[in-house]
Coordinates of C-alpha atoms in Angstrom, one line a residue:
M1 CA 30.1 -103.3 21.6
I2 CA 28.7 -105.6 18.9
Y3 CA 25.0 -105.3 18.1
R4 CA 23.3 -108.2 16.3
F5 CA 19.8 -107.4 14.8
A6 CA 17.9 -108.8 11.8
N7 CA 20.7 -110.2 9.6
C8 CA 23.0 -107.4 10.5
L9 CA 26.0 -106.9 12.8
L10 CA 27.2 -103.5 13.9
D11 CA 30.6 -103.1 15.6
S12 CA 30.6 -99.7 17.5
E13 CA 34.4 -99.8 18.2
R14 CA 35.5 -100.7 14.7
R15 CA 32.6 -98.7 13.2
E16 CA 31.7 -101.5 10.9
L17 CA 28.4 -102.7 9.6
R18 CA 27.9 -106.2 8.1
V19 CA 24.9 -107.6 6.5
D20 CA 24.8 -111.4 6.1
G21 CA 28.5 -111.4 7.0
A22 CA 29.5 -109.0 4.2
P23 CA 30.8 -105.5 5.0
V24 CA 28.5 -102.6 4.0
H25 CA 29.9 -99.2 3.5
V26 CA 27.8 -96.4 5.0
E27 CA 28.4 -92.7 5.5
P28 CA 29.7 -91.6 9.0
Q29 CA 26.4 -89.8 9.8
V30 CA 24.3 -92.8 8.7
F31 CA 26.5 -95.0 11.0
D32 CA 25.9 -92.6 13.9
V33 CA 22.2 -92.6 13.3
L34 CA 22.1 -96.4 13.4
L35 CA 24.3 -96.5 16.5
L36 CA 22.2 -94.0 18.4
L37 CA 19.0 -95.9 17.6
L38 CA 20.7 -99.1 18.8
E39 CA 21.9 -97.6 22.0
N40 CA 18.4 -96.2 22.7
R41 CA 16.4 -99.1 21.3
D42 CA 14.1 -99.2 24.4
R43 CA 12.6 -95.8 23.6
V44 CA 11.7 -93.3 20.9
V45 CA 14.6 -91.0 19.8
G46 CA 13.2 -87.6 19.1
R47 CA 14.3 -85.6 16.0
D48 CA 15.9 -82.8 18.1
E49 CA 17.9 -85.4 20.1
L50 CA 19.0 -87.1 16.9
I51 CA 20.2 -83.8 15.4
D52 CA 22.0 -82.9 18.6
A53 CA 23.8 -86.2 18.7
V54 CA 24.7 -86.6 15.0
W55 CA 25.1 -83.0 13.9
G56 CA 26.2 -81.5 17.2
G57 CA 23.1 -79.2 17.3
R58 CA 23.9 -77.7 13.9
I59 CA 20.8 -76.5 12.0
V60 CA 19.8 -79.1 9.4
S61 CA 16.8 -79.4 7.2
E62 CA 14.1 -82.0 7.4
A63 CA 15.2 -83.3 4.0
T64 CA 18.8 -83.8 5.4
L65 CA 17.5 -85.8 8.4
G66 CA 15.1 -87.7 6.3
A67 CA 17.8 -88.7 3.8
R68 CA 20.0 -90.1 6.6
I69 CA 17.1 -92.2 8.0
W70 CA 16.4 -93.4 4.4
S71 CA 20.1 -94.3 4.0
A72 CA 20.1 -96.1 7.3
R73 CA 17.1 -98.2 6.4
H74 CA 18.6 -98.9 3.0
A75 CA 21.9 -100.1 4.5
V76 CA 20.2 -102.7 6.7
G77 CA 17.7 -103.9 4.1
D78 CA 14.7 -102.1 5.6
T79 CA 12.2 -99.9 3.8
G80 CA 9.8 -97.1 4.7
N81 CA 7.0 -99.5 3.8
T82 CA 7.8 -102.4 6.1
Q83 CA 9.7 -100.5 8.8
A84 CA 10.8 -103.8 10.3
V85 CA 14.1 -102.3 11.7
I86 CA 13.6 -98.6 12.0
R87 CA 10.1 -97.3 12.7
T88 CA 9.0 -93.7 12.3
L89 CA 6.5 -92.4 14.8
P90 CA 4.9 -89.2 13.4
R91 CA 5.6 -86.0 15.3
R92 CA 7.7 -88.0 17.9
G93 CA 10.8 -89.5 16.3
F94 CA 12.3 -92.8 15.5
R95 CA 12.9 -96.1 17.2
L96 CA 14.8 -99.3 16.3
V97 CA 12.3 -102.1 16.7
A98 CA 14.1 -105.2 15.6
P99 CA 15.3 -107.6 18.3
V100 CA 18.9 -106.9 19.4
A101 CA 21.5 -109.2 20.9
L102 CA 24.7 -107.8 22.4
D103 CA 28.2 -109.3 22.3
E104 CA 31.2 -107.5 23.9
A105 CA 33.9 -110.0 23.0
E106 CA 33.4 -111.4 19.6
R107 CA 35.2 -109.9 16.6
D108 CA 34.6 -110.8 13.0
S109 CA 37.6 -111.2 10.7
P110 CA 38.4 -108.1 8.6
A111 CA 37.0 -107.8 5.1
G112 CA 38.8 -109.8 2.4
P113 CA 40.3 -108.3 -0.7
D114 CA 37.3 -109.1 -2.8
E115 CA 34.9 -107.3 -0.4
G116 CA 36.6 -104.0 -0.4
G117 CA 34.2 -102.4 2.0
E118 CA 31.8 -101.2 -0.7
R119 CA 28.0 -101.3 -0.7
V120 CA 27.0 -104.2 -2.9
S121 CA 24.0 -102.6 -4.4
R122 CA 25.5 -99.3 -5.4
P123 CA 24.6 -98.6 -9.1
T124 CA 27.4 -98.5 -11.7
D125 CA 27.3 -96.1 -14.6
D126 CA 25.3 -98.4 -16.8
G127 CA 22.6 -98.8 -14.1
A128 CA 23.5 -102.4 -13.2
T129 CA 24.6 -103.2 -9.7
E130 CA 28.2 -104.0 -8.8
A131 CA 27.3 -107.5 -7.9
G132 CA 26.3 -108.2 -11.5
A133 CA 23.5 -110.6 -12.3
A134 CA 23.6 -112.0 -8.8
A135 CA 21.9 -108.8 -7.6
I136 CA 18.6 -110.0 -8.9
V137 CA 18.5 -113.2 -6.9
P138 CA 15.8 -112.7 -4.2
A139 CA 16.8 -113.5 -0.7
T140 CA 13.4 -115.0 0.0
I141 CA 10.4 -116.1 -2.0
G142 CA 7.3 -114.4 -0.8
P143 CA 4.5 -112.1 -1.8
A144 CA 6.7 -109.0 -1.9
T145 CA 9.9 -108.9 -4.0
P146 CA 12.8 -107.4 -2.2
G147 CA 13.9 -103.9 -3.3
P148 CA 17.4 -102.8 -4.1
G149 CA 18.2 -102.3 -0.4
T150 CA 17.9 -106.0 0.3
V151 CA 20.9 -107.1 -1.7
R152 CA 23.1 -108.8 0.9
S153 CA 26.5 -109.9 -0.3
R154 CA 29.1 -109.7 -3.1
P155 CA 29.9 -113.0 -4.9
A156 CA 33.4 -114.1 -4.5
S157 CA 34.2 -115.1 -8.1
P158 CA 33.0 -114.8 -11.8
L159 CA 31.9 -118.5 -11.6
R160 CA 29.6 -117.7 -8.7
R161 CA 28.2 -114.7 -10.6
A162 CA 27.5 -116.9 -13.6
M163 CA 25.8 -119.6 -11.5
A164 CA 23.8 -117.0 -9.7
A165 CA 22.6 -115.5 -13.0
V166 CA 21.5 -118.9 -14.3
G167 CA 19.8 -119.7 -11.1
A168 CA 18.0 -116.3 -11.1
L169 CA 16.8 -116.9 -14.7
L170 CA 15.5 -120.3 -13.9
L171 CA 13.7 -119.0 -10.8
L172 CA 12.0 -116.2 -12.8
L173 CA 10.9 -118.6 -15.5
A174 CA 9.6 -121.1 -12.9
I175 CA 7.4 -118.5 -11.1
G176 CA 6.3 -116.9 -14.3
T177 CA 7.0 -113.3 -13.4
V178 CA 9.0 -112.2 -16.4
G179 CA 7.6 -109.1 -18.0
S180 CA 5.3 -108.3 -15.1
G181 CA 6.5 -104.8 -14.7
H182 CA 7.1 -105.2 -11.0
L183 CA 10.1 -107.5 -11.0
W184 CA 12.8 -105.5 -9.4
G185 CA 10.9 -103.2 -7.0
P186 CA 8.8 -103.9 -4.0
R187 CA 5.0 -104.3 -4.4
I188 CA 3.4 -100.9 -4.3
E189 CA 0.3 -100.6 -2.1
R190 CA -2.5 -98.9 -3.9
A191 CA -3.9 -95.6 -2.7
S192 CA -7.7 -95.3 -2.0
P193 CA -9.6 -92.2 -3.3
E194 CA -11.9 -92.6 -0.3
R195 CA -9.0 -92.1 2.1
M196 CA -7.7 -89.0 0.4
A197 CA -7.5 -85.8 2.4
Y198 CA -8.6 -83.9 -0.7
P199 CA -10.6 -84.8 -3.8
L200 CA -8.5 -85.8 -6.8
P201 CA -8.1 -83.0 -9.3
D202 CA -9.5 -83.5 -12.8
K203 CA -6.0 -83.5 -14.3
P204 CA -2.8 -85.4 -13.6
S205 CA -1.8 -84.7 -10.0
I206 CA 1.7 -85.1 -8.6
A207 CA 3.6 -84.9 -5.3
V208 CA 7.4 -84.8 -5.5
L209 CA 9.2 -86.3 -2.5
P210 CA 12.5 -84.6 -1.6
F211 CA 15.4 -86.3 -3.5
A212 CA 17.6 -88.2 -1.0
N213 CA 21.2 -87.0 -0.9
L214 CA 23.5 -90.1 -1.0
T215 CA 26.7 -88.1 -1.1
S216 CA 28.9 -88.3 1.9
D217 CA 29.5 -84.5 1.9
A218 CA 26.8 -83.1 4.1
A219 CA 27.4 -79.7 2.6
R220 CA 25.8 -81.0 -0.6
D221 CA 22.5 -81.7 1.0
F222 CA 21.1 -78.7 -0.9
M223 CA 21.6 -80.6 -4.2
G224 CA 18.6 -82.9 -3.5
E225 CA 16.5 -80.0 -2.3
G226 CA 17.5 -77.9 -5.3
L227 CA 16.5 -80.6 -7.8
T228 CA 13.2 -81.2 -5.9
E229 CA 12.3 -77.5 -6.0
S230 CA 13.4 -77.0 -9.5
L231 CA 11.4 -80.0 -10.7
V232 CA 8.3 -78.9 -8.9
N233 CA 8.6 -75.4 -10.3
G234 CA 9.0 -76.8 -13.8
L235 CA 5.9 -79.0 -13.4
A236 CA 3.9 -76.2 -11.8
R237 CA 4.3 -74.0 -14.9
N238 CA 2.2 -76.5 -16.8
P239 CA -1.6 -75.7 -16.4
F240 CA -2.5 -79.2 -17.4
I241 CA -0.8 -80.7 -14.3
F242 CA -1.6 -80.2 -10.6
V243 CA 1.5 -80.4 -8.5
V244 CA 1.9 -80.1 -4.7
A245 CA 4.3 -77.5 -3.5
H246 CA 7.8 -78.7 -2.8
S247 CA 7.8 -77.5 0.9
A248 CA 4.7 -79.5 1.6
T249 CA 6.4 -82.8 1.2
A250 CA 9.4 -82.1 3.4
D251 CA 8.0 -84.1 6.3
H252 CA 7.9 -87.2 4.1
A253 CA 11.6 -87.2 3.2
D254 CA 12.5 -90.2 5.3
G255 CA 10.8 -92.7 3.1
S256 CA 8.4 -93.8 5.8
A257 CA 5.6 -92.4 3.8
V258 CA 5.2 -94.7 0.8
A259 CA 3.4 -93.6 -2.4
R260 CA 0.1 -94.6 -1.0
R261 CA 0.4 -92.5 2.1
V262 CA 1.7 -89.5 0.2
A263 CA -1.0 -89.8 -2.4
E264 CA -3.7 -90.0 0.3
A265 CA -2.2 -87.1 2.4
F266 CA -2.2 -84.7 -0.6
G267 CA -5.0 -86.0 -2.8
V268 CA -2.8 -86.9 -5.8
R269 CA -2.5 -89.8 -8.1
Y270 CA 1.3 -89.8 -8.9
V271 CA 4.3 -89.6 -6.6
I272 CA 7.9 -88.8 -7.7
E273 CA 10.8 -89.9 -5.7
G274 CA 14.6 -90.2 -6.3
S275 CA 18.1 -89.8 -5.1
V276 CA 21.2 -87.7 -5.9
R277 CA 24.8 -88.8 -5.6
R278 CA 27.9 -86.7 -6.4
S279 CA 31.5 -88.0 -6.9
D280 CA 34.5 -86.8 -8.8
G281 CA 32.7 -83.9 -10.5
T282 CA 29.8 -86.1 -11.7
V283 CA 26.3 -86.2 -10.4
R284 CA 24.1 -89.4 -10.6
V285 CA 20.4 -89.0 -10.3
T286 CA 17.8 -91.8 -10.1
T287 CA 14.1 -91.1 -10.2
E288 CA 10.8 -92.8 -10.7
L289 CA 7.2 -91.9 -11.2
V290 CA 4.7 -94.0 -9.2
D291 CA 1.1 -94.4 -10.0
A292 CA -0.3 -94.7 -6.5
L293 CA -3.8 -95.5 -7.6
G294 CA -2.6 -98.2 -10.0
G295 CA 0.1 -99.5 -7.7
S296 CA 2.9 -99.4 -10.3
V297 CA 5.9 -97.6 -11.4
V298 CA 5.0 -96.0 -14.7
W299 CA 8.5 -94.5 -15.5
S300 CA 12.0 -94.6 -14.0
E301 CA 15.3 -93.4 -15.2
R302 CA 19.0 -92.9 -14.2
Y303 CA 21.0 -89.9 -15.2
R304 CA 24.7 -89.2 -15.1
R305 CA 25.8 -85.6 -15.7
P306 CA 28.7 -83.3 -15.0
A307 CA 28.1 -81.4 -11.8
R308 CA 28.2 -78.0 -13.5
T309 CA 25.0 -78.9 -15.5
F310 CA 23.2 -80.5 -12.5
L311 CA 20.4 -77.9 -12.1
A312 CA 19.5 -78.0 -15.8
L313 CA 18.7 -81.7 -15.4
S314 CA 15.3 -80.8 -13.9
E315 CA 14.0 -79.6 -17.2
E316 CA 14.9 -83.0 -18.8
I317 CA 13.2 -84.9 -16.1
T318 CA 10.1 -82.7 -16.2
A319 CA 9.8 -83.2 -20.0
E320 CA 10.1 -87.0 -19.5
I321 CA 7.3 -86.9 -16.9
A322 CA 5.1 -84.8 -19.1
R323 CA 5.6 -87.1 -22.0
T324 CA 4.8 -90.1 -19.8
L325 CA 1.6 -88.5 -18.7
D326 CA 0.8 -87.3 -22.2
V327 CA 0.3 -83.7 -21.3
R328 CA 1.4 -80.6 -23.1
L329 CA 4.5 -78.6 -22.0
T330 CA 3.9 -74.9 -21.7
Y331 CA 7.2 -73.8 -20.3
G332 CA 10.7 -73.6 -21.6
T333 CA 10.1 -71.1 -24.4
E334 CA 11.4 -68.1 -22.5
P335 CA 15.0 -67.1 -23.0
S336 CA 15.5 -67.4 -19.2
S337 CA 13.5 -68.8 -16.4
G338 CA 15.3 -66.7 -13.8
G339 CA 17.1 -69.6 -12.2
T340 CA 20.8 -70.5 -12.1
L341 CA 23.0 -73.4 -13.2
S342 CA 25.6 -72.5 -10.6
L343 CA 25.6 -74.8 -7.5
D344 CA 27.4 -72.2 -5.5
A345 CA 24.9 -69.5 -6.4
W346 CA 22.0 -71.9 -5.6
A347 CA 23.5 -72.8 -2.2
A348 CA 23.9 -69.1 -1.2
Y349 CA 20.3 -68.5 -2.3
V350 CA 19.0 -71.4 -0.2
Q351 CA 20.8 -70.0 2.8
G352 CA 19.4 -66.6 2.2
R353 CA 15.9 -67.9 2.0
E354 CA 16.2 -69.8 5.3
A355 CA 17.5 -66.6 7.0
Y356 CA 14.7 -64.5 5.4
L357 CA 12.0 -66.8 6.7
E358 CA 13.1 -66.1 10.2
F359 CA 11.1 -62.8 9.8
S360 CA 13.5 -61.0 12.0
E361 CA 15.8 -58.0 11.6
T362 CA 19.0 -60.0 11.9
G363 CA 17.6 -62.7 9.7
N364 CA 16.7 -60.2 7.0
A365 CA 20.3 -58.7 7.2
R366 CA 21.8 -62.2 6.8
A367 CA 19.5 -63.0 3.9
R368 CA 20.6 -59.9 2.1
E369 CA 24.3 -60.9 2.4
H370 CA 23.6 -64.5 1.1
Y371 CA 21.6 -63.1 -1.8
R372 CA 24.4 -60.8 -2.7
R373 CA 26.9 -63.7 -2.5
A374 CA 24.6 -65.7 -4.8
L375 CA 24.7 -62.8 -7.3
A376 CA 28.5 -62.7 -7.1
F377 CA 28.6 -66.3 -8.3
D378 CA 25.9 -65.6 -11.0
P379 CA 25.0 -62.0 -11.7
D380 CA 22.1 -63.1 -13.9
Y381 CA 20.4 -65.1 -11.2
A382 CA 17.1 -63.2 -11.4
E383 CA 15.4 -65.1 -8.6
A384 CA 18.2 -63.9 -6.3
I385 CA 17.7 -60.4 -7.5
V386 CA 14.0 -60.4 -6.7
A387 CA 14.7 -62.0 -3.3
L388 CA 17.2 -59.3 -2.6
A389 CA 14.5 -56.7 -3.4
K390 CA 12.2 -58.4 -0.9
T391 CA 14.7 -57.8 1.9
H392 CA 14.4 -54.1 1.1
F393 CA 10.6 -54.3 1.4
V394 CA 11.1 -55.7 5.0
E395 CA 13.0 -52.5 5.7
L396 CA 9.9 -50.4 5.1
A397 CA 8.2 -51.7 8.2
R398 CA 11.0 -50.2 10.3
L399 CA 11.3 -46.8 8.6
P400 CA 9.1 -43.7 8.8
A401 CA 7.1 -43.0 5.6
E402 CA 9.3 -40.0 4.7
E403 CA 12.3 -42.3 4.4
W404 CA 10.6 -44.8 2.0
G405 CA 11.7 -43.0 -1.1
G406 CA 15.3 -44.2 -1.1
V407 CA 14.4 -47.8 -0.3
L408 CA 11.7 -47.9 -3.0
A409 CA 14.2 -46.5 -5.5
R410 CA 16.6 -49.4 -4.8
I411 CA 13.7 -51.9 -5.2
E412 CA 12.8 -50.4 -8.6
D413 CA 16.5 -50.7 -9.7
L414 CA 16.5 -54.4 -8.8
R415 CA 13.1 -54.8 -10.5
R416 CA 14.5 -53.4 -13.8
Q417 CA 17.6 -55.5 -13.5
A418 CA 15.5 -58.7 -13.1
E419 CA 13.2 -57.7 -15.9
R420 CA 16.1 -57.5 -18.4
I421 CA 17.1 -61.1 -17.5
A422 CA 13.8 -62.9 -17.1
P423 CA 10.8 -60.7 -18.0
R424 CA 8.2 -63.4 -17.4
M425 CA 9.6 -64.9 -14.2
P426 CA 6.7 -65.5 -11.7
Q427 CA 8.4 -63.8 -8.8
L428 CA 8.8 -60.6 -10.8
F429 CA 5.0 -60.3 -11.1
D430 CA 4.8 -60.5 -7.3
L431 CA 7.4 -57.8 -6.9
R432 CA 5.7 -55.5 -9.4
S433 CA 2.4 -56.1 -7.6
L434 CA 3.9 -55.1 -4.3
L435 CA 5.4 -52.0 -5.7
A436 CA 2.0 -51.0 -7.2
L437 CA 0.4 -51.6 -3.9
T438 CA 2.8 -49.3 -2.1
K439 CA 1.8 -46.6 -4.5
G440 CA -1.9 -47.2 -4.0
D441 CA -2.5 -48.4 -7.5
Y442 CA -4.9 -51.3 -6.8
D443 CA -5.8 -51.9 -10.4
L444 CA -2.1 -52.4 -11.5
A445 CA -1.4 -54.5 -8.3
L446 CA -4.3 -56.8 -9.1
K447 CA -3.4 -57.0 -12.8
E448 CA 0.2 -58.2 -12.0
A449 CA -1.1 -60.7 -9.5
E450 CA -3.6 -62.1 -12.0
A451 CA -0.9 -62.4 -14.6
M452 CA 1.3 -64.3 -12.2
A453 CA -1.5 -66.8 -11.5
A454 CA -2.1 -67.3 -15.2
L455 CA 1.6 -67.9 -15.9
Y456 CA 2.1 -70.1 -12.8
P457 CA -1.3 -71.8 -12.3
N458 CA 0.0 -74.6 -10.0
G459 CA 2.2 -72.4 -7.8
P460 CA 0.8 -71.9 -4.3
E461 CA 2.5 -68.5 -4.1
S462 CA 0.8 -67.3 -7.2
H463 CA -2.6 -68.0 -5.8
Y464 CA -1.5 -66.5 -2.5
V465 CA -0.3 -63.3 -4.2
L466 CA -3.6 -63.1 -6.1
G467 CA -5.6 -63.7 -2.9
R468 CA -3.6 -61.1 -1.0
M469 CA -4.1 -58.5 -3.6
L470 CA -7.8 -59.3 -3.9
F471 CA -8.1 -58.9 -0.1
F472 CA -6.4 -55.5 -0.2
A473 CA -8.6 -54.4 -3.1
G474 CA -11.7 -55.3 -1.1
K475 CA -12.8 -58.2 -3.3
Y476 CA -13.1 -60.6 -0.4
R477 CA -15.1 -63.5 -2.0
R478 CA -12.6 -63.9 -4.8
A479 CA -9.8 -63.6 -2.2
I480 CA -11.2 -66.5 -0.3
E481 CA -11.3 -68.6 -3.5
A482 CA -7.7 -67.8 -4.4
L483 CA -6.4 -68.4 -0.8
E484 CA -8.2 -71.7 -0.5
T485 CA -6.5 -72.8 -3.8
A486 CA -3.1 -71.9 -2.4
E487 CA -3.8 -73.9 0.7
R488 CA -4.9 -76.9 -1.4
I489 CA -1.7 -76.9 -3.3
N490 CA 0.5 -76.5 -0.2
P491 CA -1.3 -77.5 2.9
H492 CA 1.9 -77.4 5.0
N493 CA 2.6 -73.7 4.4
R494 CA -0.7 -72.2 5.5
A495 CA -0.1 -69.7 8.2
S496 CA 0.2 -66.7 5.9
Y497 CA -2.4 -68.0 3.5
M498 CA -4.9 -68.5 6.4
S499 CA -4.4 -65.1 8.0
H500 CA -5.5 -63.4 4.9
L501 CA -8.3 -65.9 4.6
A502 CA -9.4 -65.3 8.1
F503 CA -9.6 -61.5 7.6
S504 CA -11.4 -61.9 4.3
H505 CA -14.1 -63.9 6.2
L506 CA -14.1 -61.2 8.9
A507 CA -14.7 -58.5 6.3
L508 CA -17.8 -60.4 5.2
G509 CA -19.1 -60.5 8.7
R510 CA -18.1 -64.1 9.4
L511 CA -16.6 -63.5 12.8
D512 CA -16.9 -67.1 14.0
T513 CA -15.2 -68.5 10.9
A514 CA -12.4 -65.9 11.2
T515 CA -11.9 -66.7 14.9
A516 CA -11.8 -70.4 14.2
I517 CA -9.2 -70.0 11.5
I518 CA -6.9 -67.8 13.6
E519 CA -7.2 -70.2 16.6
T520 CA -6.0 -72.9 14.2
I521 CA -3.0 -70.8 13.1
V522 CA -2.0 -70.2 16.7
A523 CA -2.4 -73.9 17.6
D524 CA -0.6 -75.3 14.6
W525 CA 2.0 -72.6 14.0
P526 CA 2.9 -71.2 17.5
D527 CA 6.0 -69.5 16.1
Y528 CA 4.0 -67.5 13.5
S529 CA 4.7 -64.0 15.0
A530 CA 1.4 -62.4 13.9
G531 CA -0.9 -65.1 15.1
R532 CA -1.5 -63.9 18.7
A533 CA -1.9 -60.3 17.6
Y534 CA -4.6 -61.4 15.1
L535 CA -6.2 -63.6 17.8
A536 CA -6.3 -60.6 20.1
I537 CA -8.0 -58.5 17.4
V538 CA -10.8 -61.1 16.6
Y539 CA -11.4 -61.8 20.3
Q540 CA -11.8 -58.1 20.9
L541 CA -14.3 -57.8 18.0
A542 CA -16.2 -60.9 19.4
G543 CA -16.6 -59.2 22.7
R544 CA -14.1 -61.4 24.5
G545 CA -12.1 -58.6 26.0
P546 CA -10.2 -60.5 28.7
E547 CA -9.0 -63.1 26.3
A548 CA -8.0 -60.5 23.8
R549 CA -5.9 -58.7 26.5
E550 CA -4.4 -62.0 27.5
Q551 CA -3.1 -62.6 24.0
A552 CA -1.8 -59.0 23.6
E553 CA 0.1 -59.3 26.9
L554 CA 2.0 -62.3 25.5
L555 CA 3.3 -60.3 22.5
P556 CA 6.4 -58.6 24.1
R557 CA 7.7 -62.0 25.0
V558 CA 6.7 -64.3 22.1
A559 CA 6.6 -61.7 19.2
P560 CA 8.3 -58.4 20.3
L561 CA 8.2 -57.0 16.7
M562 CA 4.3 -57.3 16.6
T563 CA 3.4 -53.8 17.8
M564 CA 0.6 -51.4 16.8
R565 CA 2.9 -49.9 14.2
T566 CA 3.4 -53.3 12.6
V567 CA -0.4 -54.0 12.6
M568 CA -1.0 -50.6 11.0
L569 CA 1.6 -51.3 8.3
R570 CA 0.0 -54.7 7.5
F571 CA -3.5 -53.4 7.1
S572 CA -2.9 -49.8 5.9
P573 CA -2.9 -50.9 2.2
L574 CA -6.6 -51.9 2.5
R575 CA -8.8 -50.0 0.1
D576 CA -11.7 -50.6 2.5
R577 CA -10.8 -47.9 5.0
G578 CA -13.8 -48.6 7.2
F579 CA -12.7 -52.2 7.7
A580 CA -9.1 -51.1 8.3
D581 CA -10.3 -48.7 11.0
R582 CA -12.3 -51.5 12.7
I583 CA -9.1 -53.6 12.9
M584 CA -7.0 -50.8 14.3
E585 CA -9.6 -49.9 16.9
A586 CA -9.8 -53.5 18.0
A587 CA -6.0 -53.8 18.2
R588 CA -5.8 -50.7 20.4
A589 CA -8.7 -51.8 22.7
A590 CA -7.0 -55.3 23.1
G591 CA -3.9 -53.6 24.3
I592 CA -1.4 -54.5 21.6
P593 CA 1.7 -52.7 22.7
G594 CA 3.3 -49.6 21.0
T595 CA 1.7 -46.8 19.0
S596 CA 0.6 -46.6 15.4

C-alpha cells in the first residue's frame, strides 16, 4: 500500500519513505510508528498499543517512545510545535491528522546513485548539512522559518548546490533577516509568567528535556537518558541555579511540548533540549539552551566525542550553560563525583534502578544483580555501591529485628567503600542518614540530611531526605517546608514526598489537609502500594470507619505487601511515640491485614 500525505509518500511493501520525491532514511522502528499511525489514521493510537505493535510488548521508557515520535515527525517535516502531521493527545496517545490518499498500484522508481537513501539533513562532522548550502533555502516564505526537519531533497550536482547557495544569499539579503539570531530555527513562542504553574524562582531556572536518541540501536536508548540525568545532576549542584528534576520532564520527551509549554508547566525560564547519535565508536551530541520568556535560543552547540568519554561530556555542557547564564560553578572540585564513564556500567545501573522502583521482593533481587554487574564493569562506581546498599535496606522490612545485625554490617561495609571513592557524594549522605535512623540517633540522621541539602540544593531527593528526617525527628513544620520544596523541583515524582507531607500535617492536627493529600495520591498514583493503607488510616482517624475498612479490604489484592508489619516498620522510627501509637491503633481498627 502507498500512502500519500502532506508532501510525503510511504510505501509499506518496499518500506520506503519519500519526501518531495526524495528518499528519506528512517530507522525501522520509526518507520513502524509512521505506518501504524497511517493505518489507524481515523482514531487515536494509545501509547500501550503503539508499544505492543512496534516493540512487541517489551518494556520501554517514555523517553524511548518519545524519541521515536520525535524522529517520525522530523522525518516528515513536522514539529512538535505545529503538529500538522502527527498530533499528541495528552494522556491518550497519538494520531496522524494530515489528509491521506491511498494508491495500491503505483510504484516510484528506485533511488538514483546520487540519492543513496540517506537523510538529507543529517549533520556532518563540521555541523553543516550533507546538502551543503542548499539546506538553508526555505521551502516556503512565511512568518515561521522552517527548522532542520523541513529540508526536503538533495541537489543532484555541484552546479545546483552553487546556484542554490547564491539564491539563498540573495533571498536573505532581500528580506533583511541576516544577523537576526533566529535564521535557521523555527520561531519560538514566548512563555507567559501569568500562565506558569509555579512562580518563577529568583535565580536562573531550567528544565532539561530528555535527549532524543537518534541511534538505530534501540539498546542505546539509555545514552540519551544518561546524558540528561548527568546534566541535570551537574546543574543541580549549583546553588545559583534552579533545575527541575530529570524524571519530571519524561512526559515531554516527544517534542510535542515546545519550550513555552515546558516553561509554563514547570515555572522555569530556560529549557534545554538536544539529541544523541552514536556510530562507529563516536558519539555526536547536539544541544541548545532556549530562553522561553525571551523566545530565543541563547546558546547551541554540537559535540563529537569518542564513545568511551561520552558520560564526561555532561560536565562540559554544564560549564557552557553556566557561563552562558553567568553564574558561578560550585561543583567539579571533588576528586570523584561518584559516577562512571563506563557505558556498560551505566546501562546496568539504569536497569537496576528500574527494577528497584518496582518496590517488590523480586524487583529488589533483580536490582541487586544489576548493581553488582555495574560494579563488575566499574568497581569505583560509587552511586552503584550506595544503590546496592539500599537493596539491603529493603531486606530489613522482611526480617525480624534479631536478624538485622548481619544486614546492617553489609550496609556499613558498602558505606565505607563508597566513602573512600566519593566522600561527598549526595547519595552517601542519604545512606548515612538512614543508618543513623536505624540506630535511633536522630541528631546524626538530621545532620547528614541537612549536609546533603546544603551540598545538593537543587536536588529533589535532598529536600525529600531532609523532610523525611525532620518528620521522623518530630519537627513537622520544617518537614512540610522541605517536602514542599522537593515537590516544587519534581512535581511528577510526588507520591513518596506527599505521603510524608500528609502525615506531617496530620501530626499538627490538620486532618482534613492530610486526608485531601492522601486522596490525591491514591487518585493520581493508583500503583503506589502504600496509598490505600494510608487512606484507611486517615479515614479511621476522621471517624469514617466503613470507608477505612473498604480501603483496607483492597490491600491483599492491590498491595499484598502492605500489612500491619509494614506499617509498623514505616512509622516505628518516629521519635514522637504518641503519634506513632495513634497511627498503629487506627491501622488496626481499619482492619489492615496481618499483625505488627
